[in-house]
Amino acid sequence: MAQPKKNSSSPAAQYFAEVLRMLRTKAGLSQTELGERMAYTGAAVSAVETCAKPATDEFIEAAEKALEAGGLIAAAAKYLRLERYPEYFQGFVQLEQDALSVSSYCNQLIEGLLQTEAYTRALLSCDFPPLDEEEMAQLTLARMERKALFDRKPVCVVNVILDESAVRRQIGDRDVMRAQYTHLVEQAERPNLDIQVMPASQGAHAGLRGAMKLIETSEQATLVYTEALGKSLLISKADESGLLARRYAMISRQALRPEESVDLIGQLAGEL
């Protein structure tokens, strides 16, 4: 006899499915009837209730309205959105969403907050073991959603330092890179964003020990996040995070000024 398939969905997804099922049942609606109210099929509702498919933001919004849930369903969006990220990155995303400032030094790739969708997809297509299309779509969507940070109120100040090798590394084809450079130049016009490039001509510099992200929390504490090989480390001890904050300040001083950095990126775009 075949064994029942183990439910591999996250606890958040399972809880949402149960709440949706309970509210639908309380309203006296079948899956098909709820689907009609939401402009979805009954099969789509069933897929979410059985955790066969994740609930999208659009699905959550439609269910909230159709069931007049008083915010109960809508509240799940924040937690389900986190499930789109790798487990090791979820804690950082939660901190990033509420940060006063986020500062990053990237030595291999362009900062995720500044990636175009095409760049992200090209990058994920190189992953190993290979990702399937659904995983790529979910991770790409999650990365694009992080950009809400730029327009958030209260404003978040974002500082990004890119090693020149990270900027020059071709991810995808020439069209992908040309669009990525154009995007960087356009984003640099944001008043709450500074982009700097650490030039190859600098040689030895303070950032050679590796990439890092600094978060200034709403309590004005400084946290430092690093990751490698699918593992992450969050440094919260004041003496350790303070040392790394000073290192970041030195990296910033050694990098090109923002206007010089934008000029260099524009030149690279012109070379393609």
PDB file of C-alpha atoms in Angstrom:
ATOM      1  CA  MET A   1       0.000   0.000   0.000  1.00  0.00           C
ATOM      2  CA  ALA A   2       1.314   3.431  -0.890  1.00  0.00           C
ATOM      3  CA  GLN A   3       2.276   5.589   2.069  1.00  0.00           C
ATOM      4  CA  PRO A   4       0.545   8.970   2.405  1.00  0.00           C
ATOM      5  CA  LYS A   5       2.699  11.820   1.194  1.00  0.00           C
ATOM      6  CA  LYS A   6       4.303  13.740   4.030  1.00  0.00           C
ATOM      7  CA  ASN A   7       3.287  17.407   4.188  1.00  0.00           C
ATOM      8  CA  SER A   8       6.538  19.275   3.569  1.00  0.00           C
ATOM      9  CA  SER A   9       5.032  22.759   3.657  1.00  0.00           C
ATOM     10  CA  SER A  10       6.048  25.244   6.336  1.00  0.00           C
ATOM     11  CA  PRO A  11       4.177  25.605   9.635  1.00  0.00           C
ATOM     12  CA  ALA A  12       3.124  29.118   8.562  1.00  0.00           C
ATOM     13  CA  ALA A  13       1.608  27.787   5.329  1.00  0.00           C
ATOM     14  CA  GLN A  14      -0.171  24.970   7.181  1.00  0.00           C
ATOM     15  CA  TYR A  15      -1.603  27.392   9.748  1.00  0.00           C
ATOM     16  CA  PHE A  16      -2.804  29.750   7.013  1.00  0.00           C
ATOM     17  CA  ALA A  17      -4.458  26.851   5.193  1.00  0.00           C
ATOM     18  CA  GLU A  18      -6.276  25.816   8.365  1.00  0.00           C
ATOM     19  CA  VAL A  19      -7.475  29.380   9.092  1.00  0.00           C
ATOM     20  CA  LEU A  20      -8.675  29.775   5.497  1.00  0.00           C
ATOM     21  CA  ARG A  21     -10.552  26.477   5.684  1.00  0.00           C
ATOM     22  CA  MET A  22     -12.179  27.378   9.009  1.00  0.00           C
ATOM     23  CA  LEU A  23     -13.304  30.828   7.830  1.00  0.00           C
ATOM     24  CA  ARG A  24     -14.623  29.428   4.555  1.00  0.00           C
ATOM     25  CA  THR A  25     -16.563  26.715   6.391  1.00  0.00           C
ATOM     26  CA  LYS A  26     -17.944  29.226   8.899  1.00  0.00           C
ATOM     27  CA  ALA A  27     -19.161  31.347   5.963  1.00  0.00           C
ATOM     28  CA  GLY A  28     -20.947  28.290   4.570  1.00  0.00           C
ATOM     29  CA  LEU A  29     -18.986  28.350   1.312  1.00  0.00           C
ATOM     30  CA  SER A  30     -17.611  25.531  -0.765  1.00  0.00           C
ATOM     31  CA  GLN A  31     -14.162  25.877  -2.300  1.00  0.00           C
ATOM     32  CA  THR A  32     -15.765  26.602  -5.657  1.00  0.00           C
ATOM     33  CA  GLU A  33     -18.067  29.266  -4.178  1.00  0.00           C
ATOM     34  CA  LEU A  34     -15.185  30.994  -2.399  1.00  0.00           C
ATOM     35  CA  GLY A  35     -13.145  30.788  -5.587  1.00  0.00           C
ATOM     36  CA  GLU A  36     -15.911  32.533  -7.519  1.00  0.00           C
ATOM     37  CA  ARG A  37     -15.978  35.369  -5.000  1.00  0.00           C
ATOM     38  CA  MET A  38     -12.187  35.715  -5.321  1.00  0.00           C
ATOM     39  CA  ALA A  39     -12.061  35.327  -9.126  1.00  0.00           C
ATOM     40  CA  TYR A  40     -10.129  32.079  -8.635  1.00  0.00           C
ATOM     41  CA  THR A  41     -11.076  28.491  -9.383  1.00  0.00           C
ATOM     42  CA  GLY A  42     -12.192  26.086  -6.712  1.00  0.00           C
ATOM     43  CA  ALA A  43      -9.102  24.042  -7.571  1.00  0.00           C
ATOM     44  CA  ALA A  44      -6.889  27.029  -6.697  1.00  0.00           C
ATOM     45  CA  VAL A  45      -8.568  27.351  -3.304  1.00  0.00           C
ATOM     46  CA  SER A  46      -8.164  23.621  -2.744  1.00  0.00           C
ATOM     47  CA  ALA A  47      -4.474  23.801  -3.646  1.00  0.00           C
ATOM     48  CA  VAL A  48      -3.865  26.418  -0.951  1.00  0.00           C
ATOM     49  CA  GLU A  49      -5.970  24.634   1.656  1.00  0.00           C
ATOM     50  CA  THR A  50      -4.060  21.386   1.087  1.00  0.00           C
ATOM     51  CA  CYS A  51      -0.709  23.243   0.915  1.00  0.00           C
ATOM     52  CA  ALA A  52      -0.145  21.914  -2.590  1.00  0.00           C
ATOM     53  CA  LYS A  53       0.509  25.504  -3.724  1.00  0.00           C
ATOM     54  CA  PRO A  54       1.653  28.538  -1.711  1.00  0.00           C
ATOM     55  CA  ALA A  55      -0.720  31.452  -1.255  1.00  0.00           C
ATOM     56  CA  THR A  56       0.372  34.461  -3.280  1.00  0.00           C
ATOM     57  CA  ASP A  57      -0.094  38.030  -2.062  1.00  0.00           C
ATOM     58  CA  GLU A  58      -2.898  38.433  -4.589  1.00  0.00           C
ATOM     59  CA  PHE A  59      -4.642  35.302  -3.310  1.00  0.00           C
ATOM     60  CA  ILE A  60      -4.366  36.493   0.293  1.00  0.00           C
ATOM     61  CA  GLU A  61      -5.805  39.900  -0.556  1.00  0.00           C
ATOM     62  CA  ALA A  62      -8.699  38.352  -2.496  1.00  0.00           C
ATOM     63  CA  ALA A  63      -9.480  35.898   0.329  1.00  0.00           C
ATOM     64  CA  GLU A  64      -9.421  38.706   2.911  1.00  0.00           C
ATOM     65  CA  LYS A  65     -12.009  40.669   0.937  1.00  0.00           C
ATOM     66  CA  ALA A  66     -14.183  37.700  -0.006  1.00  0.00           C
ATOM     67  CA  LEU A  67     -14.437  36.433   3.568  1.00  0.00           C
ATOM     68  CA  GLU A  68     -14.487  39.896   5.207  1.00  0.00           C
ATOM     69  CA  ALA A  69     -11.915  38.527   7.626  1.00  0.00           C
ATOM     70  CA  GLY A  70     -11.205  41.765   9.475  1.00  0.00           C
ATOM     71  CA  GLY A  71      -7.484  41.577   8.805  1.00  0.00           C
ATOM     72  CA  LEU A  72      -7.068  38.004  10.062  1.00  0.00           C
ATOM     73  CA  ILE A  73      -6.125  36.644   6.647  1.00  0.00           C
ATOM     74  CA  ALA A  74      -4.191  39.735   5.535  1.00  0.00           C
ATOM     75  CA  ALA A  75      -1.972  39.471   8.612  1.00  0.00           C
ATOM     76  CA  ALA A  76      -0.593  36.216   7.276  1.00  0.00           C
ATOM     77  CA  ALA A  77       1.005  37.852   4.244  1.00  0.00           C
ATOM     78  CA  LYS A  78       4.078  39.066   6.127  1.00  0.00           C
ATOM     79  CA  TYR A  79       4.861  35.606   7.487  1.00  0.00           C
ATOM     80  CA  LEU A  80       4.104  33.697   4.300  1.00  0.00           C
ATOM     81  CA  ARG A  81       6.285  36.133   2.367  1.00  0.00           C
ATOM     82  CA  LEU A  82       9.227  35.173   4.569  1.00  0.00           C
ATOM     83  CA  GLU A  83       8.803  31.555   3.511  1.00  0.00           C
ATOM     84  CA  ARG A  84       9.935  32.523  -0.005  1.00  0.00           C
ATOM     85  CA  TYR A  85      13.457  33.145   1.294  1.00  0.00           C
ATOM     86  CA  PRO A  86      16.044  30.516   2.176  1.00  0.00           C
ATOM     87  CA  GLU A  87      15.732  29.614   5.852  1.00  0.00           C
ATOM     88  CA  TYR A  88      19.146  31.029   6.722  1.00  0.00           C
ATOM     89  CA  PHE A  89      18.148  34.445   5.270  1.00  0.00           C
ATOM     90  CA  GLN A  90      14.721  34.837   6.849  1.00  0.00           C
ATOM     91  CA  GLY A  91      15.995  36.371  10.083  1.00  0.00           C
ATOM     92  CA  PHE A  92      17.940  39.023   8.190  1.00  0.00           C
ATOM     93  CA  VAL A  93      14.932  39.962   6.059  1.00  0.00           C
ATOM     94  CA  GLN A  94      12.847  40.565   9.184  1.00  0.00           C
ATOM     95  CA  LEU A  95      15.533  42.875  10.560  1.00  0.00           C
ATOM     96  CA  GLU A  96      15.960  44.618   7.212  1.00  0.00           C
ATOM     97  CA  GLN A  97      12.252  45.445   6.967  1.00  0.00           C
ATOM     98  CA  ASP A  98      12.383  47.563  10.140  1.00  0.00           C
ATOM     99  CA  ALA A  99      15.957  48.887   9.914  1.00  0.00           C
ATOM    100  CA  LEU A 100      16.860  52.573  10.144  1.00  0.00           C
ATOM    101  CA  SER A 101      19.773  51.947   7.803  1.00  0.00           C
ATOM    102  CA  VAL A 102      21.267  49.045   5.854  1.00  0.00           C
ATOM    103  CA  SER A 103      24.874  49.114   4.654  1.00  0.00           C
ATOM    104  CA  SER A 104      26.444  46.346   2.602  1.00  0.00           C
ATOM    105  CA  TYR A 105      29.799  45.498   1.107  1.00  0.00           C
ATOM    106  CA  CYS A 106      29.533  42.995  -1.763  1.00  0.00           C
ATOM    107  CA  ASN A 107      32.702  41.451  -3.161  1.00  0.00           C
ATOM    108  CA  GLN A 108      31.337  38.878  -5.631  1.00  0.00           C
ATOM    109  CA  LEU A 109      27.869  39.883  -6.815  1.00  0.00           C
ATOM    110  CA  ILE A 110      25.698  42.954  -7.067  1.00  0.00           C
ATOM    111  CA  GLU A 111      23.669  43.565  -3.909  1.00  0.00           C
ATOM    112  CA  GLY A 112      20.301  41.786  -4.063  1.00  0.00           C
ATOM    113  CA  LEU A 113      18.405  45.010  -3.356  1.00  0.00           C
ATOM    114  CA  LEU A 114      19.856  46.443  -6.570  1.00  0.00           C
ATOM    115  CA  GLN A 115      19.485  43.447  -8.875  1.00  0.00           C
ATOM    116  CA  THR A 116      17.136  43.457 -11.837  1.00  0.00           C
ATOM    117  CA  GLU A 117      14.777  40.533 -12.206  1.00  0.00           C
ATOM    118  CA  ALA A 118      16.711  39.278 -15.256  1.00  0.00           C
ATOM    119  CA  TYR A 119      20.025  39.428 -13.364  1.00  0.00           C
ATOM    120  CA  THR A 120      18.527  37.518 -10.428  1.00  0.00           C
ATOM    121  CA  ARG A 121      17.091  34.804 -12.656  1.00  0.00           C
ATOM    122  CA  ALA A 122      20.374  34.438 -14.535  1.00  0.00           C
ATOM    123  CA  LEU A 123      22.183  34.156 -11.218  1.00  0.00           C
ATOM    124  CA  LEU A 124      19.796  31.542  -9.833  1.00  0.00           C
ATOM    125  CA  SER A 125      20.070  29.511 -13.038  1.00  0.00           C
ATOM    126  CA  CYS A 126      23.740  28.925 -12.147  1.00  0.00           C
ATOM    127  CA  ASP A 127      22.936  27.455  -8.725  1.00  0.00           C
ATOM    128  CA  PHE A 128      23.914  23.872  -7.913  1.00  0.00           C
ATOM    129  CA  PRO A 129      22.212  21.570  -7.319  1.00  0.00           C
ATOM    130  CA  PRO A 130      19.981  23.122  -9.999  1.00  0.00           C
ATOM    131  CA  LEU A 131      16.762  24.825  -8.926  1.00  0.00           C
ATOM    132  CA  ASP A 132      13.488  23.963 -10.594  1.00  0.00           C
ATOM    133  CA  GLU A 133      11.378  26.665 -12.235  1.00  0.00           C
ATOM    134  CA  GLU A 134       9.042  27.069  -9.259  1.00  0.00           C
ATOM    135  CA  GLU A 135      11.950  27.525  -6.840  1.00  0.00           C
ATOM    136  CA  MET A 136      13.565  30.080  -9.147  1.00  0.00           C
ATOM    137  CA  ALA A 137      10.311  31.995  -9.508  1.00  0.00           C
ATOM    138  CA  GLN A 138       9.757  32.054  -5.738  1.00  0.00           C
ATOM    139  CA  LEU A 139      13.301  33.215  -4.943  1.00  0.00           C
ATOM    140  CA  THR A 140      13.212  35.848  -7.680  1.00  0.00           C
ATOM    141  CA  LEU A 141       9.897  37.222  -6.419  1.00  0.00           C
ATOM    142  CA  ALA A 142      11.210  37.325  -2.862  1.00  0.00           C
ATOM    143  CA  ARG A 143      14.290  39.276  -3.908  1.00  0.00           C
ATOM    144  CA  MET A 144      12.248  41.772  -5.875  1.00  0.00           C
ATOM    145  CA  GLU A 145       9.908  42.288  -2.890  1.00  0.00           C
ATOM    146  CA  ARG A 146      12.838  43.382  -0.713  1.00  0.00           C
ATOM    147  CA  LYS A 147      13.019  46.571  -2.797  1.00  0.00           C
ATOM    148  CA  ALA A 148       9.985  47.909  -0.935  1.00  0.00           C
ATOM    149  CA  LEU A 149      12.594  48.979   1.603  1.00  0.00           C
ATOM    150  CA  PHE A 150      13.549  51.950  -0.592  1.00  0.00           C
ATOM    151  CA  ASP A 151      10.074  53.498  -0.454  1.00  0.00           C
ATOM    152  CA  ARG A 152       9.192  52.541   3.083  1.00  0.00           C
ATOM    153  CA  LYS A 153       8.045  55.060   5.682  1.00  0.00           C
ATOM    154  CA  PRO A 154       9.858  55.903   7.892  1.00  0.00           C
ATOM    155  CA  VAL A 155      12.656  56.170   5.364  1.00  0.00           C
ATOM    156  CA  CYS A 156      15.527  53.691   5.423  1.00  0.00           C
ATOM    157  CA  VAL A 157      19.020  54.882   4.446  1.00  0.00           C
ATOM    158  CA  VAL A 158      20.816  52.350   2.217  1.00  0.00           C
ATOM    159  CA  ASN A 159      24.555  52.315   1.512  1.00  0.00           C
ATOM    160  CA  VAL A 160      26.037  49.799  -0.926  1.00  0.00           C
ATOM    161  CA  ILE A 161      29.714  49.261  -1.744  1.00  0.00           C
ATOM    162  CA  LEU A 162      30.368  46.964  -4.698  1.00  0.00           C
ATOM    163  CA  ASP A 163      33.777  45.557  -5.483  1.00  0.00           C
ATOM    164  CA  GLU A 164      34.646  46.334  -9.092  1.00  0.00           C
ATOM    165  CA  SER A 165      35.025  42.604  -9.781  1.00  0.00           C
ATOM    166  CA  ALA A 166      31.408  42.104  -8.659  1.00  0.00           C
ATOM    167  CA  VAL A 167      30.237  44.864 -10.982  1.00  0.00           C
ATOM    168  CA  ARG A 168      32.235  43.536 -13.933  1.00  0.00           C
ATOM    169  CA  ARG A 169      31.299  39.859 -13.451  1.00  0.00           C
ATOM    170  CA  GLN A 170      28.920  38.969 -16.285  1.00  0.00           C
ATOM    171  CA  ILE A 171      25.775  37.288 -15.036  1.00  0.00           C
ATOM    172  CA  GLY A 172      23.540  36.360 -17.959  1.00  0.00           C
ATOM    173  CA  ASP A 173      24.124  37.785 -21.427  1.00  0.00           C
ATOM    174  CA  ARG A 174      25.200  41.268 -22.494  1.00  0.00           C
ATOM    175  CA  ASP A 175      21.608  42.536 -22.563  1.00  0.00           C
ATOM    176  CA  VAL A 176      21.109  41.434 -18.964  1.00  0.00           C
ATOM    177  CA  MET A 177      24.251  43.232 -17.853  1.00  0.00           C
ATOM    178  CA  ARG A 178      23.513  46.373 -19.849  1.00  0.00           C
ATOM    179  CA  ALA A 179      20.070  46.587 -18.228  1.00  0.00           C
ATOM    180  CA  GLN A 180      21.633  45.927 -14.825  1.00  0.00           C
ATOM    181  CA  TYR A 181      24.108  48.777 -15.229  1.00  0.00           C
ATOM    182  CA  THR A 182      21.331  51.110 -16.352  1.00  0.00           C
ATOM    183  CA  HIS A 183      19.294  50.092 -13.309  1.00  0.00           C
ATOM    184  CA  LEU A 184      22.215  50.856 -10.974  1.00  0.00           C
ATOM    185  CA  VAL A 185      22.664  54.317 -12.471  1.00  0.00           C
ATOM    186  CA  GLU A 186      18.940  55.042 -12.162  1.00  0.00           C
ATOM    187  CA  GLN A 187      18.721  53.772  -8.587  1.00  0.00           C
ATOM    188  CA  ALA A 188      21.708  55.890  -7.577  1.00  0.00           C
ATOM    189  CA  GLU A 189      19.454  58.938  -8.010  1.00  0.00           C
ATOM    190  CA  ARG A 190      17.424  57.916  -4.965  1.00  0.00           C
ATOM    191  CA  PRO A 191      18.041  60.391  -2.118  1.00  0.00           C
ATOM    192  CA  ASN A 192      18.250  57.582   0.464  1.00  0.00           C
ATOM    193  CA  LEU A 193      20.723  55.425  -1.500  1.00  0.00           C
ATOM    194  CA  ASP A 194      24.478  55.733  -2.002  1.00  0.00           C
ATOM    195  CA  ILE A 195      26.311  53.351  -4.337  1.00  0.00           C
ATOM    196  CA  GLN A 196      30.097  53.132  -4.262  1.00  0.00           C
ATOM    197  CA  VAL A 197      32.536  50.970  -6.189  1.00  0.00           C
ATOM    198  CA  MET A 198      35.791  49.663  -4.746  1.00  0.00           C
ATOM    199  CA  PRO A 199      38.115  50.020  -7.751  1.00  0.00           C
ATOM    200  CA  ALA A 200      40.487  47.241  -8.756  1.00  0.00           C
ATOM    201  CA  SER A 201      43.242  49.852  -8.772  1.00  0.00           C
ATOM    202  CA  GLN A 202      42.910  50.168  -4.989  1.00  0.00           C
ATOM    203  CA  GLY A 203      44.709  46.830  -4.599  1.00  0.00           C
ATOM    204  CA  ALA A 204      44.827  45.833  -0.940  1.00  0.00           C
ATOM    205  CA  HIS A 205      41.984  47.316   1.114  1.00  0.00           C
ATOM    206  CA  ALA A 206      39.994  46.813   4.307  1.00  0.00           C
ATOM    207  CA  GLY A 207      37.304  44.708   2.629  1.00  0.00           C
ATOM    208  CA  LEU A 208      39.455  41.762   1.624  1.00  0.00           C
ATOM    209  CA  ARG A 209      38.239  39.660   4.548  1.00  0.00           C
ATOM    210  CA  GLY A 210      34.828  39.333   2.935  1.00  0.00           C
ATOM    211  CA  ALA A 211      31.322  40.641   2.363  1.00  0.00           C
ATOM    212  CA  MET A 212      29.065  41.888   5.142  1.00  0.00           C
ATOM    213  CA  LYS A 213      25.844  43.754   5.848  1.00  0.00           C
ATOM    214  CA  LEU A 214      25.342  46.224   8.685  1.00  0.00           C
ATOM    215  CA  ILE A 215      21.892  46.891  10.115  1.00  0.00           C
ATOM    216  CA  GLU A 216      21.005  49.843  12.317  1.00  0.00           C
ATOM    217  CA  THR A 217      17.932  48.689  14.208  1.00  0.00           C
ATOM    218  CA  SER A 218      15.041  50.852  15.366  1.00  0.00           C
ATOM    219  CA  GLU A 219      16.706  50.770  18.820  1.00  0.00           C
ATOM    220  CA  GLN A 220      19.843  52.223  17.162  1.00  0.00           C
ATOM    221  CA  ALA A 221      21.855  49.069  17.780  1.00  0.00           C
ATOM    222  CA  THR A 222      24.280  47.869  15.108  1.00  0.00           C
ATOM    223  CA  LEU A 223      24.079  44.262  13.916  1.00  0.00           C
ATOM    224  CA  VAL A 224      26.343  42.635  11.339  1.00  0.00           C
ATOM    225  CA  TYR A 225      25.205  39.838   9.028  1.00  0.00           C
ATOM    226  CA  THR A 226      27.491  37.569   7.020  1.00  0.00           C
ATOM    227  CA  GLU A 227      26.842  34.398   5.046  1.00  0.00           C
ATOM    228  CA  ALA A 228      28.712  31.696   3.183  1.00  0.00           C
ATOM    229  CA  LEU A 229      27.771  28.335   1.662  1.00  0.00           C
ATOM    230  CA  GLY A 230      24.154  28.565   2.782  1.00  0.00           C
ATOM    231  CA  LYS A 231      25.043  29.379   6.383  1.00  0.00           C
ATOM    232  CA  SER A 232      24.617  32.738   8.072  1.00  0.00           C
ATOM    233  CA  LEU A 233      25.985  34.527  11.103  1.00  0.00           C
ATOM    234  CA  LEU A 234      24.417  37.486  12.898  1.00  0.00           C
ATOM    235  CA  ILE A 235      26.811  39.405  15.125  1.00  0.00           C
ATOM    236  CA  SER A 236      25.147  41.408  17.897  1.00  0.00           C
ATOM    237  CA  LYS A 237      27.861  41.851  20.540  1.00  0.00           C
ATOM    238  CA  ALA A 238      28.661  45.555  20.675  1.00  0.00           C
ATOM    239  CA  ASP A 239      32.440  45.147  20.663  1.00  0.00           C
ATOM    240  CA  GLU A 240      32.390  42.812  17.628  1.00  0.00           C
ATOM    241  CA  SER A 241      29.773  44.711  15.626  1.00  0.00           C
ATOM    242  CA  GLY A 242      31.490  47.997  16.467  1.00  0.00           C
ATOM    243  CA  LEU A 243      34.800  46.736  15.089  1.00  0.00           C
ATOM    244  CA  LEU A 244      33.132  45.642  11.855  1.00  0.00           C
ATOM    245  CA  ALA A 245      31.278  48.958  11.583  1.00  0.00           C
ATOM    246  CA  ARG A 246      34.631  50.736  11.758  1.00  0.00           C
ATOM    247  CA  ARG A 247      35.985  48.380   9.116  1.00  0.00           C
ATOM    248  CA  TYR A 248      33.033  49.211   6.886  1.00  0.00           C
ATOM    249  CA  ALA A 249      33.719  52.910   7.360  1.00  0.00           C
ATOM    250  CA  MET A 250      37.300  52.345   6.179  1.00  0.00           C
ATOM    251  CA  ILE A 251      36.075  50.379   3.148  1.00  0.00           C
ATOM    252  CA  SER A 252      33.813  53.307   2.284  1.00  0.00           C
ATOM    253  CA  ARG A 253      36.699  55.773   2.528  1.00  0.00           C
ATOM    254  CA  GLN A 254      38.856  53.610   0.264  1.00  0.00           C
ATOM    255  CA  ALA A 255      36.144  53.179  -2.387  1.00  0.00           C
ATOM    256  CA  LEU A 256      35.278  55.664  -5.124  1.00  0.00           C
ATOM    257  CA  ARG A 257      32.930  58.478  -4.219  1.00  0.00           C
ATOM    258  CA  PRO A 258      29.280  57.910  -5.272  1.00  0.00           C
ATOM    259  CA  GLU A 259      29.494  60.203  -8.301  1.00  0.00           C
ATOM    260  CA  GLU A 260      32.742  58.562  -9.451  1.00  0.00           C
ATOM    261  CA  SER A 261      31.166  55.143  -8.949  1.00  0.00           C
ATOM    262  CA  VAL A 262      28.150  56.018 -11.106  1.00  0.00           C
ATOM    263  CA  ASP A 263      30.493  57.283 -13.821  1.00  0.00           C
ATOM    264  CA  LEU A 264      32.395  53.977 -13.776  1.00  0.00           C
ATOM    265  CA  ILE A 265      29.165  51.958 -13.996  1.00  0.00           C
ATOM    266  CA  GLY A 266      28.027  54.114 -16.910  1.00  0.00           C
ATOM    267  CA  GLN A 267      31.327  53.479 -18.668  1.00  0.00           C
ATOM    268  CA  LEU A 268      30.919  49.726 -18.237  1.00  0.00           C
ATOM    269  CA  ALA A 269      27.445  49.929 -19.754  1.00  0.00           C
ATOM    270  CA  GLY A 270      28.897  51.734 -22.741  1.00  0.00           C
ATOM    271  CA  GLU A 271      31.455  48.997 -23.290  1.00  0.00           C
ATOM    272  CA  LEU A 272      28.758  46.367 -23.924  1.00  0.00           C
TER     273      LEU A 272
END
